[in-house]
mmCIF file of N, CA and C in Angstrom:
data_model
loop_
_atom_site.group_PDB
_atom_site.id
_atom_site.type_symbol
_atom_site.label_atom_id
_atom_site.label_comp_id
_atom_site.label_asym_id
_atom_site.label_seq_id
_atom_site.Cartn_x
_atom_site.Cartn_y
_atom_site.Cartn_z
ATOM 1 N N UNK A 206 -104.865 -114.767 -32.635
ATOM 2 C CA UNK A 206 -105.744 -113.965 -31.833
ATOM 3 C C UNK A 206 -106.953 -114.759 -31.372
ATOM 4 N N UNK A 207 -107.139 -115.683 -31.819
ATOM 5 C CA UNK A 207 -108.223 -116.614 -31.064
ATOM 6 C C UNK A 207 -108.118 -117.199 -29.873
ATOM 7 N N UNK A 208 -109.562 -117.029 -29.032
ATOM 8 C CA UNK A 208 -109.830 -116.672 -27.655
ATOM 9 C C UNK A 208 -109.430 -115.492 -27.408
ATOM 10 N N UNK A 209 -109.163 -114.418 -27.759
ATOM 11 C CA UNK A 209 -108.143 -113.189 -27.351
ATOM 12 C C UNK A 209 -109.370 -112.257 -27.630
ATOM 13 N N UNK A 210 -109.947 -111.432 -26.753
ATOM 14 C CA UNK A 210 -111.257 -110.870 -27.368
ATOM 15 C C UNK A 210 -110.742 -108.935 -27.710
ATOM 16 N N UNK A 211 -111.161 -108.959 -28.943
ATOM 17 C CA UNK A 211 -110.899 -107.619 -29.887
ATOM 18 C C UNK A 211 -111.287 -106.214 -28.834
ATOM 19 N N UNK A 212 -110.520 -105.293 -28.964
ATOM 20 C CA UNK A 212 -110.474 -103.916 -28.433
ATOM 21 C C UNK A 212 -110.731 -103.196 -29.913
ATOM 22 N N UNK A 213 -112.125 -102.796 -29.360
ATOM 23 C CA UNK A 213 -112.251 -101.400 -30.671
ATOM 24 C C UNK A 213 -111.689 -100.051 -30.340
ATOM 25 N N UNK A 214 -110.770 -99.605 -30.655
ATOM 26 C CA UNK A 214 -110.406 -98.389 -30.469
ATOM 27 C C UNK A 214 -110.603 -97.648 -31.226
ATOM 28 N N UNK A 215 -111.696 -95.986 -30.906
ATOM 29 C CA UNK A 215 -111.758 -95.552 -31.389
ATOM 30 C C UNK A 215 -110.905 -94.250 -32.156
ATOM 31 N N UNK A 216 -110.598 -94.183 -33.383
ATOM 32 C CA UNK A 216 -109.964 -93.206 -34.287
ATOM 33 C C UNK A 216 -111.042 -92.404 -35.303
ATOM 34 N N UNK A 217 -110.403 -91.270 -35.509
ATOM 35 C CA UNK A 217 -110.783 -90.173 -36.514
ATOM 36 C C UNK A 217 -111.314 -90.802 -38.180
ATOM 37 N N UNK A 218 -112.259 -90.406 -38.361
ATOM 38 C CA UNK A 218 -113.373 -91.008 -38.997
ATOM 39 C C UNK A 218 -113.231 -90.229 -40.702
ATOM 40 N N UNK A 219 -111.565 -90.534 -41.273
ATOM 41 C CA UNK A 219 -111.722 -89.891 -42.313
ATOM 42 C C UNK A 219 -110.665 -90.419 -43.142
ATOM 43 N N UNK A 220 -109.974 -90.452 -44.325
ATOM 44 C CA UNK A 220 -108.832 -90.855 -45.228
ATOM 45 C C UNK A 220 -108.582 -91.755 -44.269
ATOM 46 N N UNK A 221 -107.759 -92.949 -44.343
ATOM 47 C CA UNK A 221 -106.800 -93.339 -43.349
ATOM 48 C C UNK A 221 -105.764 -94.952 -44.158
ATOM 49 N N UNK A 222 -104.748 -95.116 -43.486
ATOM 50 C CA UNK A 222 -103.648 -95.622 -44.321
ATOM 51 C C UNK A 222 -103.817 -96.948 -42.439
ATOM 52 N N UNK A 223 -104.499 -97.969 -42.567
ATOM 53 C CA UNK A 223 -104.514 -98.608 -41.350
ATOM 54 C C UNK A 223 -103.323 -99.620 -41.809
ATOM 55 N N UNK A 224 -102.032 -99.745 -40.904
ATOM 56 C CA UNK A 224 -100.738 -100.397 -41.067
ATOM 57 C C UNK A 224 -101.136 -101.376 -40.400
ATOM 58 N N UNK A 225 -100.417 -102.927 -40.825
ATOM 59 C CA UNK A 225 -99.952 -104.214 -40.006
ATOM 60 C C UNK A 225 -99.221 -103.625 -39.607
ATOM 61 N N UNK A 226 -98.804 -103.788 -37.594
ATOM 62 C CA UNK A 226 -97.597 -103.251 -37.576
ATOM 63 C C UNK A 226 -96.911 -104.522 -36.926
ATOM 64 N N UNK A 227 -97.431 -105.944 -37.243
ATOM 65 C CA UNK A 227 -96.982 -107.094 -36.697
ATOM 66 C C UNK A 227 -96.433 -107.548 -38.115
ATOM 67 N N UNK A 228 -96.825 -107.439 -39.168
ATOM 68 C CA UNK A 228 -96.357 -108.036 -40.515
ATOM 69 C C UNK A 228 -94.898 -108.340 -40.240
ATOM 70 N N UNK A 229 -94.578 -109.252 -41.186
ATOM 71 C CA UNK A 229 -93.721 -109.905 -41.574
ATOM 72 C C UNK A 229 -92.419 -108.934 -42.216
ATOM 73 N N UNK A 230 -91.144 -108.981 -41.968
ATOM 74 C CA UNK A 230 -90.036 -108.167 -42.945
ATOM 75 C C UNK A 230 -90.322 -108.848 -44.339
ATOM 76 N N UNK A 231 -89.927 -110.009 -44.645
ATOM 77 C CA UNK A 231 -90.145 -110.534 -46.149
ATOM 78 C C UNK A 231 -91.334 -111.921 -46.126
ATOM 79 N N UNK A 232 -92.045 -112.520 -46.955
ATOM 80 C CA UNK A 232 -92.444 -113.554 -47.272
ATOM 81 C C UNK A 232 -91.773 -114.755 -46.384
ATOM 82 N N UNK A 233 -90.587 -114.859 -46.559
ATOM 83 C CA UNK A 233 -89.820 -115.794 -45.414
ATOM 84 C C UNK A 233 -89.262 -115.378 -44.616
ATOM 85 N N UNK A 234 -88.958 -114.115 -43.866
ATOM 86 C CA UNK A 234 -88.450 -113.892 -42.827
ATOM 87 C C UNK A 234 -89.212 -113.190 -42.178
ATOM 88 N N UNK A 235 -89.372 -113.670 -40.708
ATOM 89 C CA UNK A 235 -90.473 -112.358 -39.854
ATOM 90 C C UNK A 235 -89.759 -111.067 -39.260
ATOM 91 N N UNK A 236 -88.622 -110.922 -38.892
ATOM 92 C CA UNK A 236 -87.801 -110.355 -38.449
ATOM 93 C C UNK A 236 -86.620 -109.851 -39.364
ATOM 94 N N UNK A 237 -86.021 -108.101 -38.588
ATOM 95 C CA UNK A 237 -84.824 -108.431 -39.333
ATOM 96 C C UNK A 237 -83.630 -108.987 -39.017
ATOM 97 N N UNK A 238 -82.466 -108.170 -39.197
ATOM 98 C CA UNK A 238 -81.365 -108.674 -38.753
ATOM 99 C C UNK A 238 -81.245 -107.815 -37.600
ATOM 100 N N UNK A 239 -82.204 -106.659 -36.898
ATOM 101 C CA UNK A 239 -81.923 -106.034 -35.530
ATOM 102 C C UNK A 239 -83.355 -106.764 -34.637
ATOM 103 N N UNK A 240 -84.075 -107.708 -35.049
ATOM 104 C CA UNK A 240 -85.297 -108.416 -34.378
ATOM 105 C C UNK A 240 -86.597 -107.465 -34.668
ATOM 106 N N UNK A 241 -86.693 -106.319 -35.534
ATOM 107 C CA UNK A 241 -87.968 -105.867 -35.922
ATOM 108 C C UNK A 241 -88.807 -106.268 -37.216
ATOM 109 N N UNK A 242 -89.865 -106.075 -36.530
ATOM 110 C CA UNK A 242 -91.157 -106.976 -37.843
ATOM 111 C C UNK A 242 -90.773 -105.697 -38.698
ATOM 112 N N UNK A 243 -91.742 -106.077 -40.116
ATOM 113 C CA UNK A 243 -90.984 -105.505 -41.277
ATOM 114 C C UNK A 243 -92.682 -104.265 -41.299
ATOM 115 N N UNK A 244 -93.467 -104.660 -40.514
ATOM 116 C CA UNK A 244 -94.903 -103.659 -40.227
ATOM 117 C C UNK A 244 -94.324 -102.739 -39.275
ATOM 118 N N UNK A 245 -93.679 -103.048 -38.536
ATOM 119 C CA UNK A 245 -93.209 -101.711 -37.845
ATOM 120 C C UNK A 245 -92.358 -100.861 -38.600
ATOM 121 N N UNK A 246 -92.203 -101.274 -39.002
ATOM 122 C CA UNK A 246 -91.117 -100.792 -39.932
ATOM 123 C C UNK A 246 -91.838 -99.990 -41.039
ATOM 124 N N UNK A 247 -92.603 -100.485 -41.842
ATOM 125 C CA UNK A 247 -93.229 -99.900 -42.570
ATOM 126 C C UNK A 247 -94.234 -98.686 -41.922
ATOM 127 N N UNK A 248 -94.822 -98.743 -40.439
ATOM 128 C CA UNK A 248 -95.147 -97.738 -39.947
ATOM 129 C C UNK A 248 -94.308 -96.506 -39.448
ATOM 130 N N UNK A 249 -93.218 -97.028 -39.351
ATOM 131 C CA UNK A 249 -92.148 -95.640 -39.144
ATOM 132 C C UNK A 249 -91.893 -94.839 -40.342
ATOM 133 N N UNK A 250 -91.660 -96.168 -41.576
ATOM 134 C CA UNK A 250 -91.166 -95.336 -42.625
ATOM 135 C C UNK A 250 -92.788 -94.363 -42.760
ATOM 136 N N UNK A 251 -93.792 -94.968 -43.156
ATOM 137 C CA UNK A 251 -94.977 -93.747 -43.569
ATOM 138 C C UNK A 251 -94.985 -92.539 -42.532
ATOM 139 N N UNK A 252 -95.121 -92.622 -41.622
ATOM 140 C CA UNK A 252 -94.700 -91.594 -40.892
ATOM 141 C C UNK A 252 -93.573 -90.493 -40.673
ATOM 142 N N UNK A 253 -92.471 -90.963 -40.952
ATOM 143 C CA UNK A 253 -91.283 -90.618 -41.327
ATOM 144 C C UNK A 253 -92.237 -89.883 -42.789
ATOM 145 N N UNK A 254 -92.312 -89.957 -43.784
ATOM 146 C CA UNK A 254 -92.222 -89.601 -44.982
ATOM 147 C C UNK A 254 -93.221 -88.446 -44.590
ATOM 148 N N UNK A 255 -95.035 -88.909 -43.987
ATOM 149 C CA UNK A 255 -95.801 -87.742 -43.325
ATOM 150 C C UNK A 255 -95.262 -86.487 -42.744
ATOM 151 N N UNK A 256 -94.182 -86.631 -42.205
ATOM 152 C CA UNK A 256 -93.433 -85.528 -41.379
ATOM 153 C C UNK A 256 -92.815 -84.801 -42.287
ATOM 154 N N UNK A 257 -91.996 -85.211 -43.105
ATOM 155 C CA UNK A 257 -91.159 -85.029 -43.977
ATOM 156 C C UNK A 257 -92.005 -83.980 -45.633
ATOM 157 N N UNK A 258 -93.115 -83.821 -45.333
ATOM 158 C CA UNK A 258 -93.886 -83.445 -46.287
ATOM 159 C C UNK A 258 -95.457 -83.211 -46.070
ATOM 160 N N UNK A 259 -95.365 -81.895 -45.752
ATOM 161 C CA UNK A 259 -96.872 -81.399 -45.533
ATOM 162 C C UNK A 259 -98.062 -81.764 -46.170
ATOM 163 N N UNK A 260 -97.677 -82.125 -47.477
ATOM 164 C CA UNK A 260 -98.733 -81.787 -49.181
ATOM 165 C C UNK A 260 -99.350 -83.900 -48.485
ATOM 166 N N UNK A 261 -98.303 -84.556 -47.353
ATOM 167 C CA UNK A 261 -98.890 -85.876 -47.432
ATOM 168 C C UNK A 261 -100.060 -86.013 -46.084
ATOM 169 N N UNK A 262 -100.763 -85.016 -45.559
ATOM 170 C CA UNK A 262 -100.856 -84.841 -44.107
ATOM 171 C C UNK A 262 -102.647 -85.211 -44.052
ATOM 172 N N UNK A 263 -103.383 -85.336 -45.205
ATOM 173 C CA UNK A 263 -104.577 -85.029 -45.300
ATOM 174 C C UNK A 263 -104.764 -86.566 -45.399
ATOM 175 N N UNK A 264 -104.222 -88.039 -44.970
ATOM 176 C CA UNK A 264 -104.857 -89.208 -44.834
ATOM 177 C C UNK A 264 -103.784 -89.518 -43.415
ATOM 178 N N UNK A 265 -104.511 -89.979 -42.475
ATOM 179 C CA UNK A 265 -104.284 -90.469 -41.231
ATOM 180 C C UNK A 265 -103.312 -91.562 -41.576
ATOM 181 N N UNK A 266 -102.283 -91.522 -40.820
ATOM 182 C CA UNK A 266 -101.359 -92.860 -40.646
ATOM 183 C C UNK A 266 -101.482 -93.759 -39.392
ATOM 184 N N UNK A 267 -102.020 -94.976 -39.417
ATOM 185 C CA UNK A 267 -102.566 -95.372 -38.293
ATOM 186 C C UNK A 267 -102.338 -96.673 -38.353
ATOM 187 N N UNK A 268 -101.884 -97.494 -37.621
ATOM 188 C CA UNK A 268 -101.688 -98.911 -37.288
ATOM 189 C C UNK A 268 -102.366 -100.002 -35.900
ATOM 190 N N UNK A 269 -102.439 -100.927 -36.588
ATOM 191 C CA UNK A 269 -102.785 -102.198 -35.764
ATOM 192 C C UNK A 269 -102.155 -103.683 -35.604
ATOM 193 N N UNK A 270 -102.368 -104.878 -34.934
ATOM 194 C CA UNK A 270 -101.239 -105.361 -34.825
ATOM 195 C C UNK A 270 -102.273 -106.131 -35.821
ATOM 196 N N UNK A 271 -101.689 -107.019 -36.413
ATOM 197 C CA UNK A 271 -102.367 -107.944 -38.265
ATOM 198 C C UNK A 271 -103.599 -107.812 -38.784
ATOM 199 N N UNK A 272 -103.412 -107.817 -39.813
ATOM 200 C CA UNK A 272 -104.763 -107.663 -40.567
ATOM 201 C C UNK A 272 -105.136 -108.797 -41.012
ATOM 202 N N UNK A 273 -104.370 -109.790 -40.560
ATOM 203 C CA UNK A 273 -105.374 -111.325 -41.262
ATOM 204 C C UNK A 273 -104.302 -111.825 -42.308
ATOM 205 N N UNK A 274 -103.931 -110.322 -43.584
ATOM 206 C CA UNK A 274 -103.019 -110.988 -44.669
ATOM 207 C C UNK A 274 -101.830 -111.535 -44.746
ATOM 208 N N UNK A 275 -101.674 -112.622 -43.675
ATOM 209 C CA UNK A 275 -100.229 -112.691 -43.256
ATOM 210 C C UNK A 275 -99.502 -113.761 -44.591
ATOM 211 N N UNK A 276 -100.125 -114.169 -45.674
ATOM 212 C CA UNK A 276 -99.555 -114.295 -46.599
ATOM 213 C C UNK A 276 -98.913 -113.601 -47.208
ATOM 214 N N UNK A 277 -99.405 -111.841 -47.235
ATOM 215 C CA UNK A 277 -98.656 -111.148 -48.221
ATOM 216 C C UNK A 277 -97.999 -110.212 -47.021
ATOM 217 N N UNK A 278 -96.878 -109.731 -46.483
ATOM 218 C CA UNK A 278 -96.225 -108.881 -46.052
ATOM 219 C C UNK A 278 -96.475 -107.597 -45.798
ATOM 220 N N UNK A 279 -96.198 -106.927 -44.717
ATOM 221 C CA UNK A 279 -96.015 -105.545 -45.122
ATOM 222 C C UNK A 279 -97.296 -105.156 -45.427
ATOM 223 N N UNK A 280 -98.352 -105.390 -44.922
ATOM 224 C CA UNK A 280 -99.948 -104.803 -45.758
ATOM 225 C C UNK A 280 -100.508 -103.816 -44.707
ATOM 226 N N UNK A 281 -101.364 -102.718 -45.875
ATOM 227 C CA UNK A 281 -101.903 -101.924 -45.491
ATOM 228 C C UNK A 281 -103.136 -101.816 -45.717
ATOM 229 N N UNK A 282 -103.947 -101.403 -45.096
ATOM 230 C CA UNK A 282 -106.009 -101.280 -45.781
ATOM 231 C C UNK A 282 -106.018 -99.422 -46.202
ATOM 232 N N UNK A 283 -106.264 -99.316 -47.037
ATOM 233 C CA UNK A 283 -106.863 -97.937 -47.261
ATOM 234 C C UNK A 283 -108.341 -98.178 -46.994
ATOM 235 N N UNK A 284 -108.554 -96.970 -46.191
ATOM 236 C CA UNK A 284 -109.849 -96.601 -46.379
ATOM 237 C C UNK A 284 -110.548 -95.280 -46.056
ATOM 238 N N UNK A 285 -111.916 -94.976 -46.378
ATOM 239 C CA UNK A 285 -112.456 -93.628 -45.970
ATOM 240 C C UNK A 285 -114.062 -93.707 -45.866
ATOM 241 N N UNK A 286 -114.741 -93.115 -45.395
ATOM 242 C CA UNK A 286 -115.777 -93.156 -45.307
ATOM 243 C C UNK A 286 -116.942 -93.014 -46.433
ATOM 244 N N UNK A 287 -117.711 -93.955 -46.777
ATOM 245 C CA UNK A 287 -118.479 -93.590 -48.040
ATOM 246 C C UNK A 287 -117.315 -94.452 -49.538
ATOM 247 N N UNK A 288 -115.907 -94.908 -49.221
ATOM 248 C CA UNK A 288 -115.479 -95.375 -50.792
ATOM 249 C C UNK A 288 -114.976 -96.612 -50.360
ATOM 250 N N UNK A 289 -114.680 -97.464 -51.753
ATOM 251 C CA UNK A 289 -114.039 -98.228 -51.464
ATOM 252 C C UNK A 289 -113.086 -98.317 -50.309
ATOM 253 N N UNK A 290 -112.706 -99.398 -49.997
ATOM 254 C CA UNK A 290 -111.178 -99.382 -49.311
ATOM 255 C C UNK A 290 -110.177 -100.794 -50.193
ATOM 256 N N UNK A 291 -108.873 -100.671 -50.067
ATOM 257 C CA UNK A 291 -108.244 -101.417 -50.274
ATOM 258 C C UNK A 291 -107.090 -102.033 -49.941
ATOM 259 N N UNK A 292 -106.734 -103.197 -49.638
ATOM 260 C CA UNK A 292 -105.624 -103.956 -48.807
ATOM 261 C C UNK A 292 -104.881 -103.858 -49.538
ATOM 262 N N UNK A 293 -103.133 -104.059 -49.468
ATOM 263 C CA UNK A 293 -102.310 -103.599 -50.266
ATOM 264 C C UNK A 293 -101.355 -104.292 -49.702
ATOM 265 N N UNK A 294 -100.332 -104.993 -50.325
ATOM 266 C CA UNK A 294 -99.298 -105.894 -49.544
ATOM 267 C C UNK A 294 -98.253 -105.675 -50.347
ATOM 268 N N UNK A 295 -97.221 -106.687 -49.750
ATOM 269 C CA UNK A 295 -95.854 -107.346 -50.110
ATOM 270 C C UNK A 295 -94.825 -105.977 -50.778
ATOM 271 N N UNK A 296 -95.126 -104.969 -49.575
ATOM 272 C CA UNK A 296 -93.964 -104.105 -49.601
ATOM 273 C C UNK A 296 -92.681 -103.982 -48.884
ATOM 274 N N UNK A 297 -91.595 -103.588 -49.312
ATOM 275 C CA UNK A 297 -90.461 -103.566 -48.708
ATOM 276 C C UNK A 297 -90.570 -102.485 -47.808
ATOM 277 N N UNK A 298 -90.336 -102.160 -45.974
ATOM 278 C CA UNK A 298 -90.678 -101.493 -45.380
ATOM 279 C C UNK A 298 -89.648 -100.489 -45.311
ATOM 280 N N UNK A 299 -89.884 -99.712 -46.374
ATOM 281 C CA UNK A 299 -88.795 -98.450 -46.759
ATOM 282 C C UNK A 299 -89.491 -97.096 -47.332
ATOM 283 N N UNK A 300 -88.467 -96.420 -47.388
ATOM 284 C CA UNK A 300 -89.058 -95.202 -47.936
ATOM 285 C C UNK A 300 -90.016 -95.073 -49.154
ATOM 286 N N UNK A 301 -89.387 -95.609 -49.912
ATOM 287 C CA UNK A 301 -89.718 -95.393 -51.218
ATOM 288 C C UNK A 301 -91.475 -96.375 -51.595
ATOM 289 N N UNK A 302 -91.666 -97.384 -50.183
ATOM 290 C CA UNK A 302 -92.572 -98.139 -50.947
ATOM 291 C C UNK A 302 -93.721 -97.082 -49.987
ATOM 292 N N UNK A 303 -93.118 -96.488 -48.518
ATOM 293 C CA UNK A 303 -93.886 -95.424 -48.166
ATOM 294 C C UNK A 303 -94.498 -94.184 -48.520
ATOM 295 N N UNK A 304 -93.523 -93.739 -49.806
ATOM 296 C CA UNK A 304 -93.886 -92.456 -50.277
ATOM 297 C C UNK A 304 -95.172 -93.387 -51.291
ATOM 298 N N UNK A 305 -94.789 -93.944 -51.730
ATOM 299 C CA UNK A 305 -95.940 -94.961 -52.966
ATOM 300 C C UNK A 305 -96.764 -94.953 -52.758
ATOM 301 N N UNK A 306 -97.221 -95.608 -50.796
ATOM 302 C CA UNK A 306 -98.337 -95.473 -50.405
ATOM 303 C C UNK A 306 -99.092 -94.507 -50.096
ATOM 304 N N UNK A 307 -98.458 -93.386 -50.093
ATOM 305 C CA UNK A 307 -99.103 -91.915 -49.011
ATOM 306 C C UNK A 307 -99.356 -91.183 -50.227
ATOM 307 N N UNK A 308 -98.237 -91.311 -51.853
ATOM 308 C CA UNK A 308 -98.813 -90.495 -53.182
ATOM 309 C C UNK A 308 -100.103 -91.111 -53.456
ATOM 310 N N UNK A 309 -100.587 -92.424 -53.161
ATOM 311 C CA UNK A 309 -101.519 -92.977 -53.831
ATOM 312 C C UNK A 309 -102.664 -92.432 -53.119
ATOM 313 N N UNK A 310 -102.644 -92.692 -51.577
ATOM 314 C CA UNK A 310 -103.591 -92.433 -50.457
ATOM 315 C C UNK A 310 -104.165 -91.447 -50.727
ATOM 316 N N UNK A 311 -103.363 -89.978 -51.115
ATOM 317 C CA UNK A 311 -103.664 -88.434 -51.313
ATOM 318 C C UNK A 311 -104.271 -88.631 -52.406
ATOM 319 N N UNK A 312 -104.757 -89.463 -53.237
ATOM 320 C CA UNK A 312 -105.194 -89.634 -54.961
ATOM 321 C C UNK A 312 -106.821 -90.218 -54.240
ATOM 322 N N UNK A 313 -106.297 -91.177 -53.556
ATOM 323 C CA UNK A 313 -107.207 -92.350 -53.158
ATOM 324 C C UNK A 313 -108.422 -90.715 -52.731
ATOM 325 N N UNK A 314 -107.631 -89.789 -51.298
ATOM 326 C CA UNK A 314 -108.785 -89.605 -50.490
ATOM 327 C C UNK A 314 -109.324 -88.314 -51.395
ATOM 328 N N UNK A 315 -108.788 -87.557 -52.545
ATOM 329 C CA UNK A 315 -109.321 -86.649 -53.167
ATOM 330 C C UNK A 315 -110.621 -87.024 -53.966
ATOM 331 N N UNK A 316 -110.460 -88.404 -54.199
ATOM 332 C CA UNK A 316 -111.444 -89.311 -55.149
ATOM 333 C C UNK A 316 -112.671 -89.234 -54.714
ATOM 334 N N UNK A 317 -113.840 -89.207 -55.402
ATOM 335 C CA UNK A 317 -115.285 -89.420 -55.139
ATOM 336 C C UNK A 317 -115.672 -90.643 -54.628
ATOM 337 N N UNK A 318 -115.246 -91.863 -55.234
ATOM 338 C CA UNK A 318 -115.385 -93.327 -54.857
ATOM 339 C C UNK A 318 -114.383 -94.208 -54.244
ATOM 340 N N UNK A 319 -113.252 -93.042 -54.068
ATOM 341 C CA UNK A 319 -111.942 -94.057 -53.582
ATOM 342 C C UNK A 319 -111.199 -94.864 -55.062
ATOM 343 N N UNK A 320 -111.664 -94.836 -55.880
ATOM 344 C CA UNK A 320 -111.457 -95.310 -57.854
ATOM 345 C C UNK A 320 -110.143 -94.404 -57.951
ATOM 346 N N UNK A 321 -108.969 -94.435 -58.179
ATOM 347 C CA UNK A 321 -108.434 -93.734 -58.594
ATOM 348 C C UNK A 321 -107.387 -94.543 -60.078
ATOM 349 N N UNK A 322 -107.924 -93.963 -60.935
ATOM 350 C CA UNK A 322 -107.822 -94.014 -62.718
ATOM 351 C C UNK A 322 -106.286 -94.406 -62.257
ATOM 352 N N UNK A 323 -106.113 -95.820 -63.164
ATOM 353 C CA UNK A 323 -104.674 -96.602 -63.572
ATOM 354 C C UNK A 323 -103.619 -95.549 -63.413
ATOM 355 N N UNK A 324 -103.772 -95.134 -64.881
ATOM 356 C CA UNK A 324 -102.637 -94.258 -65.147
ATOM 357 C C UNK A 324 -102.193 -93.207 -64.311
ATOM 358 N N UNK A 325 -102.861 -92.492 -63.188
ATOM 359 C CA UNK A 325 -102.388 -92.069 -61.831
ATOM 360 C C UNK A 325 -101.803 -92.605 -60.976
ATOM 361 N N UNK A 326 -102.038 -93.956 -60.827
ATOM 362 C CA UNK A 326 -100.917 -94.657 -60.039
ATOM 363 C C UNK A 326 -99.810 -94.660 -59.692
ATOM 364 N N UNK A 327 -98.820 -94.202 -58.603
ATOM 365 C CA UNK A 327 -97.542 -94.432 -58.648
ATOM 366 C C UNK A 327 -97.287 -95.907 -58.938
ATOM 367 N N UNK A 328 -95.825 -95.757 -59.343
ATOM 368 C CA UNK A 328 -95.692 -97.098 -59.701
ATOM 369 C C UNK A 328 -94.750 -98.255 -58.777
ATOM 370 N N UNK A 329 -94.649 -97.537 -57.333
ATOM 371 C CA UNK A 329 -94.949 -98.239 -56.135
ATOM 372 C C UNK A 329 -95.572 -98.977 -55.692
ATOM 373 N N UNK A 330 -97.213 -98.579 -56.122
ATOM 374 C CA UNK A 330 -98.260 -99.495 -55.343
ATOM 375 C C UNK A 330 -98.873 -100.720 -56.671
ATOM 376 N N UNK A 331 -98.136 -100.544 -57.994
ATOM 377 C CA UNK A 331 -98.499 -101.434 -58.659
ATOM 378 C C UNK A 331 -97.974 -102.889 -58.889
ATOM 379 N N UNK A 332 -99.075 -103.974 -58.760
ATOM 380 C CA UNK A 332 -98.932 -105.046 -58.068
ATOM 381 C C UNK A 332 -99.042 -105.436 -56.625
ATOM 382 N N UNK A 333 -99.637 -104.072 -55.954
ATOM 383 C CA UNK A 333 -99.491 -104.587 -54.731
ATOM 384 C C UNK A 333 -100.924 -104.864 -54.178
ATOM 385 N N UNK A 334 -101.234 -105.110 -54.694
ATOM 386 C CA UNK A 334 -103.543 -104.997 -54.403
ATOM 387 C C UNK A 334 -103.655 -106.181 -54.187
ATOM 388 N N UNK A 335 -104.352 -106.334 -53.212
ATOM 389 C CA UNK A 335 -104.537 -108.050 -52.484
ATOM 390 C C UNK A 335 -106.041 -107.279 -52.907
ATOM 391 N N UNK A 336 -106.765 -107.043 -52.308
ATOM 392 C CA UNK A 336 -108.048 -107.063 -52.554
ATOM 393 C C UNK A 336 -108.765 -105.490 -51.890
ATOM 394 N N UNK A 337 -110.587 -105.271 -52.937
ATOM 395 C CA UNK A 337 -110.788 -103.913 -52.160
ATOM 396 C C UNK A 337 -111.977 -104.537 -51.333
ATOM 397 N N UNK A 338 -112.557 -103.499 -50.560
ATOM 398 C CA UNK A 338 -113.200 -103.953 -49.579
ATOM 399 C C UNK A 338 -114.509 -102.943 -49.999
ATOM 400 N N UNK A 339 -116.222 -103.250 -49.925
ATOM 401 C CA UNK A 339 -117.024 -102.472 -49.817
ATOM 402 C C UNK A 339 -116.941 -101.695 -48.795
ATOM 403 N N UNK A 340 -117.847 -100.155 -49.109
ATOM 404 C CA UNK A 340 -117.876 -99.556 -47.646
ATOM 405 C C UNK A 340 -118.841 -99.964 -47.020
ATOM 406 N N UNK A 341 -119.187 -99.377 -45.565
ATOM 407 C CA UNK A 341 -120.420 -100.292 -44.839
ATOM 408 C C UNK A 341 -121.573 -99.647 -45.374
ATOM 409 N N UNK A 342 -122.445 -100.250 -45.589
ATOM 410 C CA UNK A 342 -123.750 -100.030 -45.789
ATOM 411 C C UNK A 342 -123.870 -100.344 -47.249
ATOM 412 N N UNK A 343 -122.592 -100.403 -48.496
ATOM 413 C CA UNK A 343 -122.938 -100.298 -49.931
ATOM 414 C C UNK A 343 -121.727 -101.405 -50.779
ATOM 415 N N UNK A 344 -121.929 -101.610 -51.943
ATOM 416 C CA UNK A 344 -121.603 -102.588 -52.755
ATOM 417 C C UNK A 344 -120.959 -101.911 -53.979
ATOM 418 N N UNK A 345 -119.820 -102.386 -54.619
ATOM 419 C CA UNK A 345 -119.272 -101.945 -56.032
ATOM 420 C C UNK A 345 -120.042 -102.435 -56.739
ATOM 421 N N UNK A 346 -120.604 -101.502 -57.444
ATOM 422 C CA UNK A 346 -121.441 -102.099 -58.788
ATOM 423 C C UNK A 346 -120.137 -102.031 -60.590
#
């Protein structure tokens, strides 16, 4: 994306699940075997699963083309206004690593700080934490 100058587009200012939808299918392959990135993919499946289940509807599913983590695959940023946020990678762009993300998200956006306690975790999204991000204006103490 350098020299390429950034478009802010504006979106709804609340929970949100922001998708690579340029990511990578695996660590070594960018593509699959029909020529789709493995971020698009992973944005159909969360969506797909959103539709598929009302109780998942209260964090925005929303994508962009890379987030930078093109080491780890498949990554997503949680975030919300006022909490942490957190990047999340090296998922297989399927159902099951989608439902992982959207059970966690609904944990994530009920949360006071975006903190949501270990042992709540599905065990989808564990191992998948590249890193969290402050919100604007404040710092994890």
């Amino acid at each position: 994306m350098a020299g390429r100058l950034v478009k802010i587009v504006p979106v709804a200012d609340g929970p949100a699940i922001v998708a690579c939808n340029t990511c990578r299918y695996t660590a070594d392959t960018r593509d699959d075997a029909t020529g789709q990135r493995g971020g698009a993919q992973l944005v159909a499946a969360l969506r797909k699963a959103q539709a598929q289940d009302p109780t998942l509807a209260g964090v925005a599913v929303q994508e962009m083309p890379c987030l930078f983590a093109c080491a780890d695959f498949c990554t997503i940023h949680l975030r919300a206004p006022g909490k942490v946020g957190y990047v999340l990678g090296r998922f297989a762009p399927d159902a099951d690593a989608a439902r992982a993300i959207l059970d966690y998200a609904i944990l994530y956006a009920a949360s006071e700080t975006g903190q949501v306690p270990f042992k709540q975790w599905p065990a989808g999204v564990k191992g998948h934490f590249i890193t969290r991000t402050p919100p604007p204006g404040g710092l994890v103490e």
